[in-house]
């Protein structure tokens, strides 16, 4: 049903796959996501649709191997099938032609950022991009962004590529000589929180993409609830993109860590089923 | 031959202290001897009150007569004419407010155990012959059914039986609706639901899973794809929260999330990668079946102390009587006439719940006595998990995306009560999506009614073309 037709390792922790998913490919828009189950009895994990091919009935998912389920995903090869791919879910990002847009992607956050900026560029917006990662190797999609962005700035914590520093350092430098009408920041929650702290002060409207823990992705469980503008929202149906100025990031961070101990313990207890090294030994 | 006993035959059950640690079925079912004895309590009334109390009018005295005579397959055929899912209904229907509530034997002593007998008959049949009715001559017309809960399954089954091509579109990876993700294994074994799904497959019904109507495909697009009629049975899956401080703390769940993790994602099994958090002390807010299921699941997952917090009294608890009784036996505590004011937390995790005592005031316009808080009675109880089970409403994904589909202000789809036709041509709806959270049997009744109207509509459409 959901066959992997292409697979490419982008770096030591990030993999891109193209998967057959006709219902999703036919209708999805930038900003939307799918829920994937790798195996029978697998966990339901949300992944953003990084790209799509309507004619070919496929979508591209770019994921970071983080815990059990994402590592399981990497045990699949081209030709293998995923158990389930459900979607497209969530609201499409509201993308209108905007004079000057700055996209900020932290780590694997560059993947969900890509379709949004590409569409904005297609609409005739001027697009600049900041990509960040701990080191050069962890910066992904720079060439893909260069295909349409006016400037791509890279920031690495260790200075192994581009500017030495965080995406926030790069942001502060960029806003010295550019007036952006809009920022789209996607990455780890602490990164988005830090970006918003500055863009709020600079009064540049900023959209962020929230990634709470989800189950169904259809508004049925309420597990994905986030506080935006003082009101509870279900990120899977009301989002996942929200006005960054309104988001209660501290609550998001806390809720995302709810199962950390259990996830770690599970991964330790089921090591033989994880990863390509693991599969050899069992 | 009438059995004059004033009480029902007692169905064997797992011991409460054992069962509150496992997920196997609590009630074990009648033996043939017990079923025959219970059947002989029935007076075979001419003007059977029980039948009128049954939402789908199962010919109750007729099937019970066959049980008494030992002809279980005849009994099954009589039930199956009116009820396609008797093994499920026998287990989960609120019989005390339906058939059994109306039974004349209940005037003096206990009513006939109609639910237990229905279950017995259905289980005999399921064990004996798993085969479904093969579809007769196929018709060319196709119907799309959205949602695979009892409403959708019943509608699909009725139409498939008449030879229509039926495709069920289901948002989740597993069909069955609440029967799979909501009601726990210990009350409704999932193998039973699987058997019903297999029967539909044998009848030629196809399932398209992971398809979210309104997102993956719209209702209008279903017509473009060649479906000539659509039935919406998408249920009432949107959980309500209380809107009190602390509800987004870690450790606060909707019952839907808690039960979905345990039932659908199997987090009760340590080999499942989907985690669940159950603390030592759990508070479940609400008094319906959903609350009982959440509380009993929490207990089984290892919580030391589980309490039901409900703002009205014992008599008002909306759950099935049997479940309330089972919950008590399993050690669930009931804090009745109590209402939560806020959830307290430390470092982002739940540490307690503050509640106020309630008193029932005079009956309001609906005749229900509404609870009034007692000032000064506020008290904090230490808990580390709170499960909110105060109701669900219909999910707006479909109504938001379907042009011309009229919905009530609270989200229920508007239908003609006779035909279940919506305001949109060729689109029918039924079950919780129309009524809000209700019962399995009422959802089935609606699915059946809609199937009849859809068949008439399609026959007319064909004769015109
Ligand atoms: C709408 C949405 C879109 C997403 N898109 C992508 C994407 O395109 N690419 C991608 O790599 N990831 C994406 N994620 C995150 C992805 O779903 C998680 O990384 C994944 O569920 C982790 O599963 P696991 O079993 O591998 O790790 P786990 O063992 O479940 O988790 C490992 C660690 O990650 C943390 N974690 C758990 N769930 C999440 C989560 N939802 N987000 C972030 N951290 C989490 C846990 O606290 C834990 O410490 C998205 C999440 C959402 C909600
Ligand atoms: C925990 C719990 C315990 C209960 N206990 C009892 C009981 O003991 N007795 C009793 O009579 N009733 C009980 N009920 C109520 C009963 O289960 C429901 O009234 C009944 O299931 C409603 O049936 P339905 O077919 O309308 O909807 P559901 O069973 O809710 O099924 C709806 C289906 O539609 C799917 N769906 C939703 N939106 C979409 C979409 N956009 N596209 C595709 N698919 C979609 C859902 O995933 C689901 O599978 C209980 C409910 C719960 C939650
Ligand atoms: S009302 Fe009771 S006694 Fe009379 S037919 Fe129905 S089940 Fe039998
Ligand atoms: S993931 Fe369940 S409601 Fe959003």
mmCIF file with all atom_site columns, N, CA, C and O in Angstrom, chain A residues 1-29:
data_model
loop_
_atom_site.group_PDB
_atom_site.id
_atom_site.type_symbol
_atom_site.label_atom_id
_atom_site.label_alt_id
_atom_site.label_comp_id
_atom_site.label_asym_id
_atom_site.label_entity_id
_atom_site.label_seq_id
_atom_site.pdbx_PDB_ins_code
_atom_site.Cartn_x
_atom_site.Cartn_y
_atom_site.Cartn_z
_atom_site.occupancy
_atom_site.B_iso_or_equiv
_atom_site.pdbx_formal_charge
_atom_site.auth_seq_id
_atom_site.auth_comp_id
_atom_site.auth_asym_id
_atom_site.auth_atom_id
_atom_site.pdbx_PDB_model_num
ATOM 1   N N  . UNK A 1 1  ? 0.821  -1.221 0.000  1.00 0.00 ? 1  UNK A N  1
ATOM 2   C CA . UNK A 1 1  ? 0.000  0.000  0.000  1.00 0.00 ? 1  UNK A CA 1
ATOM 3   C C  . UNK A 1 1  ? 0.851  1.265  0.000  1.00 0.00 ? 1  UNK A C  1
ATOM 4   O O  . UNK A 1 1  ? 0.712  2.135  -0.855 1.00 0.00 ? 1  UNK A O  1
ATOM 5   N N  . UNK A 1 2  ? 1.710  1.386  0.987  1.00 0.00 ? 2  UNK A N  1
ATOM 6   C CA . UNK A 1 2  ? 2.497  2.617  1.117  1.00 0.00 ? 2  UNK A CA 1
ATOM 7   C C  . UNK A 1 2  ? 3.968  2.271  0.878  1.00 0.00 ? 2  UNK A C  1
ATOM 8   O O  . UNK A 1 2  ? 4.757  2.182  1.817  1.00 0.00 ? 2  UNK A O  1
ATOM 9   N N  . UNK A 1 3  ? 4.286  2.069  -0.381 1.00 0.00 ? 3  UNK A N  1
ATOM 10  C CA . UNK A 1 3  ? 5.615  1.568  -0.716 1.00 0.00 ? 3  UNK A CA 1
ATOM 11  C C  . UNK A 1 3  ? 6.646  2.690  -0.727 1.00 0.00 ? 3  UNK A C  1
ATOM 12  O O  . UNK A 1 3  ? 6.375  3.798  -1.202 1.00 0.00 ? 3  UNK A O  1
ATOM 13  N N  . UNK A 1 4  ? 7.830  2.394  -0.198 1.00 0.00 ? 4  UNK A N  1
ATOM 14  C CA . UNK A 1 4  ? 8.932  3.354  -0.256 1.00 0.00 ? 4  UNK A CA 1
ATOM 15  C C  . UNK A 1 4  ? 9.550  3.244  -1.650 1.00 0.00 ? 4  UNK A C  1
ATOM 16  O O  . UNK A 1 4  ? 9.993  2.164  -2.053 1.00 0.00 ? 4  UNK A O  1
ATOM 17  N N  . UNK A 1 5  ? 9.547  4.355  -2.395 1.00 0.00 ? 5  UNK A N  1
ATOM 18  C CA . UNK A 1 5  ? 10.089 4.283  -3.746 1.00 0.00 ? 5  UNK A CA 1
ATOM 19  C C  . UNK A 1 5  ? 11.476 4.930  -3.842 1.00 0.00 ? 5  UNK A C  1
ATOM 20  O O  . UNK A 1 5  ? 12.194 4.703  -4.810 1.00 0.00 ? 5  UNK A O  1
ATOM 21  N N  . UNK A 1 6  ? 11.823 5.721  -2.851 1.00 0.00 ? 6  UNK A N  1
ATOM 22  C CA . UNK A 1 6  ? 13.155 6.336  -2.857 1.00 0.00 ? 6  UNK A CA 1
ATOM 23  C C  . UNK A 1 6  ? 13.584 6.513  -1.419 1.00 0.00 ? 6  UNK A C  1
ATOM 24  O O  . UNK A 1 6  ? 12.747 6.726  -0.542 1.00 0.00 ? 6  UNK A O  1
ATOM 25  N N  . UNK A 1 7  ? 14.863 6.463  -1.197 1.00 0.00 ? 7  UNK A N  1
ATOM 26  C CA . UNK A 1 7  ? 15.371 6.652  0.168  1.00 0.00 ? 7  UNK A CA 1
ATOM 27  C C  . UNK A 1 7  ? 16.745 7.278  0.067  1.00 0.00 ? 7  UNK A C  1
ATOM 28  O O  . UNK A 1 7  ? 17.575 6.829  -0.739 1.00 0.00 ? 7  UNK A O  1
ATOM 29  N N  . UNK A 1 8  ? 16.974 8.298  0.862  1.00 0.00 ? 8  UNK A N  1
ATOM 30  C CA . UNK A 1 8  ? 18.272 8.963  0.790  1.00 0.00 ? 8  UNK A CA 1
ATOM 31  C C  . UNK A 1 8  ? 18.666 9.423  2.182  1.00 0.00 ? 8  UNK A C  1
ATOM 32  O O  . UNK A 1 8  ? 17.886 10.079 2.880  1.00 0.00 ? 8  UNK A O  1
ATOM 33  N N  . UNK A 1 9  ? 19.859 9.048  2.587  1.00 0.00 ? 9  UNK A N  1
ATOM 34  C CA . UNK A 1 9  ? 20.343 9.494  3.890  1.00 0.00 ? 9  UNK A CA 1
ATOM 35  C C  . UNK A 1 9  ? 20.929 10.889 3.728  1.00 0.00 ? 9  UNK A C  1
ATOM 36  O O  . UNK A 1 9  ? 21.821 11.108 2.920  1.00 0.00 ? 9  UNK A O  1
ATOM 37  N N  . UNK A 1 10 ? 20.391 11.869 4.482  1.00 0.00 ? 10 UNK A N  1
ATOM 38  C CA . UNK A 1 10 ? 20.887 13.239 4.344  1.00 0.00 ? 10 UNK A CA 1
ATOM 39  C C  . UNK A 1 10 ? 22.065 13.506 5.275  1.00 0.00 ? 10 UNK A C  1
ATOM 40  O O  . UNK A 1 10 ? 22.925 14.307 4.976  1.00 0.00 ? 10 UNK A O  1
ATOM 41  N N  . UNK A 1 11 ? 22.085 12.875 6.419  1.00 0.00 ? 11 UNK A N  1
ATOM 42  C CA . UNK A 1 11 ? 23.254 12.928 7.309  1.00 0.00 ? 11 UNK A CA 1
ATOM 43  C C  . UNK A 1 11 ? 23.135 11.786 8.312  1.00 0.00 ? 11 UNK A C  1
ATOM 44  O O  . UNK A 1 11 ? 22.246 10.941 8.179  1.00 0.00 ? 11 UNK A O  1
ATOM 45  N N  . UNK A 1 12 ? 23.996 11.778 9.316  1.00 0.00 ? 12 UNK A N  1
ATOM 46  C CA . UNK A 1 12 ? 24.037 10.603 10.192 1.00 0.00 ? 12 UNK A CA 1
ATOM 47  C C  . UNK A 1 12 ? 22.731 10.371 10.939 1.00 0.00 ? 12 UNK A C  1
ATOM 48  O O  . UNK A 1 12 ? 22.493 9.275  11.426 1.00 0.00 ? 12 UNK A O  1
ATOM 49  N N  . UNK A 1 13 ? 21.858 11.396 11.026 1.00 0.00 ? 13 UNK A N  1
ATOM 50  C CA . UNK A 1 13 ? 20.628 11.209 11.793 1.00 0.00 ? 13 UNK A CA 1
ATOM 51  C C  . UNK A 1 13 ? 19.368 11.497 10.996 1.00 0.00 ? 13 UNK A C  1
ATOM 52  O O  . UNK A 1 13 ? 18.266 11.301 11.494 1.00 0.00 ? 13 UNK A O  1
ATOM 53  N N  . UNK A 1 14 ? 19.503 11.972 9.778  1.00 0.00 ? 14 UNK A N  1
ATOM 54  C CA . UNK A 1 14 ? 18.311 12.399 9.029  1.00 0.00 ? 14 UNK A CA 1
ATOM 55  C C  . UNK A 1 14 ? 18.214 11.653 7.700  1.00 0.00 ? 14 UNK A C  1
ATOM 56  O O  . UNK A 1 14 ? 19.189 11.529 6.964  1.00 0.00 ? 14 UNK A O  1
ATOM 57  N N  . UNK A 1 15 ? 16.999 11.149 7.425  1.00 0.00 ? 15 UNK A N  1
ATOM 58  C CA . UNK A 1 15 ? 16.769 10.369 6.216  1.00 0.00 ? 15 UNK A CA 1
ATOM 59  C C  . UNK A 1 15 ? 15.566 10.953 5.482  1.00 0.00 ? 15 UNK A C  1
ATOM 60  O O  . UNK A 1 15 ? 14.613 11.424 6.109  1.00 0.00 ? 15 UNK A O  1
ATOM 61  N N  . UNK A 1 16 ? 15.633 10.919 4.160  1.00 0.00 ? 16 UNK A N  1
ATOM 62  C CA . UNK A 1 16 ? 14.512 11.361 3.344  1.00 0.00 ? 16 UNK A CA 1
ATOM 63  C C  . UNK A 1 16 ? 13.952 10.151 2.617  1.00 0.00 ? 16 UNK A C  1
ATOM 64  O O  . UNK A 1 16 ? 14.704 9.362  2.046  1.00 0.00 ? 16 UNK A O  1
ATOM 65  N N  . UNK A 1 17 ? 12.623 9.984  2.666  1.00 0.00 ? 17 UNK A N  1
ATOM 66  C CA . UNK A 1 17 ? 12.015 8.881  1.915  1.00 0.00 ? 17 UNK A CA 1
ATOM 67  C C  . UNK A 1 17 ? 10.871 9.422  1.065  1.00 0.00 ? 17 UNK A C  1
ATOM 68  O O  . UNK A 1 17 ? 10.197 10.380 1.442  1.00 0.00 ? 17 UNK A O  1
ATOM 69  N N  . UNK A 1 18 ? 10.702 8.778  -0.099 1.00 0.00 ? 18 UNK A N  1
ATOM 70  C CA . UNK A 1 18 ? 9.543  9.095  -0.918 1.00 0.00 ? 18 UNK A CA 1
ATOM 71  C C  . UNK A 1 18 ? 8.641  7.876  -0.855 1.00 0.00 ? 18 UNK A C  1
ATOM 72  O O  . UNK A 1 18 ? 9.090  6.755  -1.086 1.00 0.00 ? 18 UNK A O  1
ATOM 73  N N  . UNK A 1 19 ? 7.365  8.107  -0.508 1.00 0.00 ? 19 UNK A N  1
ATOM 74  C CA . UNK A 1 19 ? 6.441  7.014  -0.228 1.00 0.00 ? 19 UNK A CA 1
ATOM 75  C C  . UNK A 1 19 ? 5.182  7.151  -1.077 1.00 0.00 ? 19 UNK A C  1
ATOM 76  O O  . UNK A 1 19 ? 4.671  8.262  -1.257 1.00 0.00 ? 19 UNK A O  1
ATOM 77  N N  . UNK A 1 20 ? 4.671  6.044  -1.568 1.00 0.00 ? 20 UNK A N  1
ATOM 78  C CA . UNK A 1 20 ? 3.392  6.065  -2.270 1.00 0.00 ? 20 UNK A CA 1
ATOM 79  C C  . UNK A 1 20 ? 2.277  6.295  -1.262 1.00 0.00 ? 20 UNK A C  1
ATOM 80  O O  . UNK A 1 20 ? 2.154  5.546  -0.290 1.00 0.00 ? 20 UNK A O  1
ATOM 81  N N  . UNK A 1 21 ? 1.486  7.316  -1.493 1.00 0.00 ? 21 UNK A N  1
ATOM 82  C CA . UNK A 1 21 ? 0.336  7.606  -0.616 1.00 0.00 ? 21 UNK A CA 1
ATOM 83  C C  . UNK A 1 21 ? -0.646 8.434  -1.431 1.00 0.00 ? 21 UNK A C  1
ATOM 84  O O  . UNK A 1 21 ? -0.709 9.651  -1.307 1.00 0.00 ? 21 UNK A O  1
ATOM 85  N N  . UNK A 1 22 ? -1.432 7.758  -2.299 1.00 0.00 ? 22 UNK A N  1
ATOM 86  C CA . UNK A 1 22 ? -2.263 8.466  -3.281 1.00 0.00 ? 22 UNK A CA 1
ATOM 87  C C  . UNK A 1 22 ? -3.226 9.494  -2.679 1.00 0.00 ? 22 UNK A C  1
ATOM 88  O O  . UNK A 1 22 ? -3.302 10.617 -3.155 1.00 0.00 ? 22 UNK A O  1
ATOM 89  N N  . UNK A 1 23 ? -3.940 9.087  -1.611 1.00 0.00 ? 23 UNK A N  1
ATOM 90  C CA . UNK A 1 23 ? -4.908 10.025 -1.033 1.00 0.00 ? 23 UNK A CA 1
ATOM 91  C C  . UNK A 1 23 ? -4.217 11.292 -0.529 1.00 0.00 ? 23 UNK A C  1
ATOM 92  O O  . UNK A 1 23 ? -4.761 12.378 -0.590 1.00 0.00 ? 23 UNK A O  1
ATOM 93  N N  . UNK A 1 24 ? -3.021 11.126 0.014  1.00 0.00 ? 24 UNK A N  1
ATOM 94  C CA . UNK A 1 24 ? -2.306 12.281 0.556  1.00 0.00 ? 24 UNK A CA 1
ATOM 95  C C  . UNK A 1 24 ? -1.755 13.127 -0.583 1.00 0.00 ? 24 UNK A C  1
ATOM 96  O O  . UNK A 1 24 ? -1.936 14.349 -0.616 1.00 0.00 ? 24 UNK A O  1
ATOM 97  N N  . UNK A 1 25 ? -1.096 12.474 -1.528 1.00 0.00 ? 25 UNK A N  1
ATOM 98  C CA . UNK A 1 25 ? -0.423 13.213 -2.613 1.00 0.00 ? 25 UNK A CA 1
ATOM 99  C C  . UNK A 1 25 ? -1.413 14.040 -3.414 1.00 0.00 ? 25 UNK A C  1
ATOM 100 O O  . UNK A 1 25 ? -1.112 15.134 -3.870 1.00 0.00 ? 25 UNK A O  1
ATOM 101 N N  . UNK A 1 26 ? -2.643 13.532 -3.564 1.00 0.00 ? 26 UNK A N  1
ATOM 102 C CA . UNK A 1 26 ? -3.639 14.209 -4.377 1.00 0.00 ? 26 UNK A CA 1
ATOM 103 C C  . UNK A 1 26 ? -4.053 15.546 -3.779 1.00 0.00 ? 26 UNK A C  1
ATOM 104 O O  . UNK A 1 26 ? -4.377 16.479 -4.477 1.00 0.00 ? 26 UNK A O  1
ATOM 105 N N  . UNK A 1 27 ? -4.084 15.667 -2.470 1.00 0.00 ? 27 UNK A N  1
ATOM 106 C CA . UNK A 1 27 ? -4.707 16.842 -1.861 1.00 0.00 ? 27 UNK A CA 1
ATOM 107 C C  . UNK A 1 27 ? -3.817 17.678 -0.955 1.00 0.00 ? 27 UNK A C  1
ATOM 108 O O  . UNK A 1 27 ? -4.224 18.742 -0.524 1.00 0.00 ? 27 UNK A O  1
ATOM 109 N N  . UNK A 1 28 ? -2.626 17.193 -0.604 1.00 0.00 ? 28 UNK A N  1
ATOM 110 C CA . UNK A 1 28 ? -1.882 17.870 0.452  1.00 0.00 ? 28 UNK A CA 1
ATOM 111 C C  . UNK A 1 28 ? -1.390 19.254 0.022  1.00 0.00 ? 28 UNK A C  1
ATOM 112 O O  . UNK A 1 28 ? -1.202 19.523 -1.158 1.00 0.00 ? 28 UNK A O  1
ATOM 113 N N  . UNK A 1 29 ? -1.200 20.112 1.012  1.00 0.00 ? 29 UNK A N  1
ATOM 114 C CA . UNK A 1 29 ? -0.681 21.464 0.799  1.00 0.00 ? 29 UNK A CA 1
ATOM 115 C C  . UNK A 1 29 ? 0.444  21.690 1.797  1.00 0.00 ? 29 UNK A C  1
ATOM 116 O O  . UNK A 1 29 ? 0.486  21.045 2.845  1.00 0.00 ? 29 UNK A O  1
#
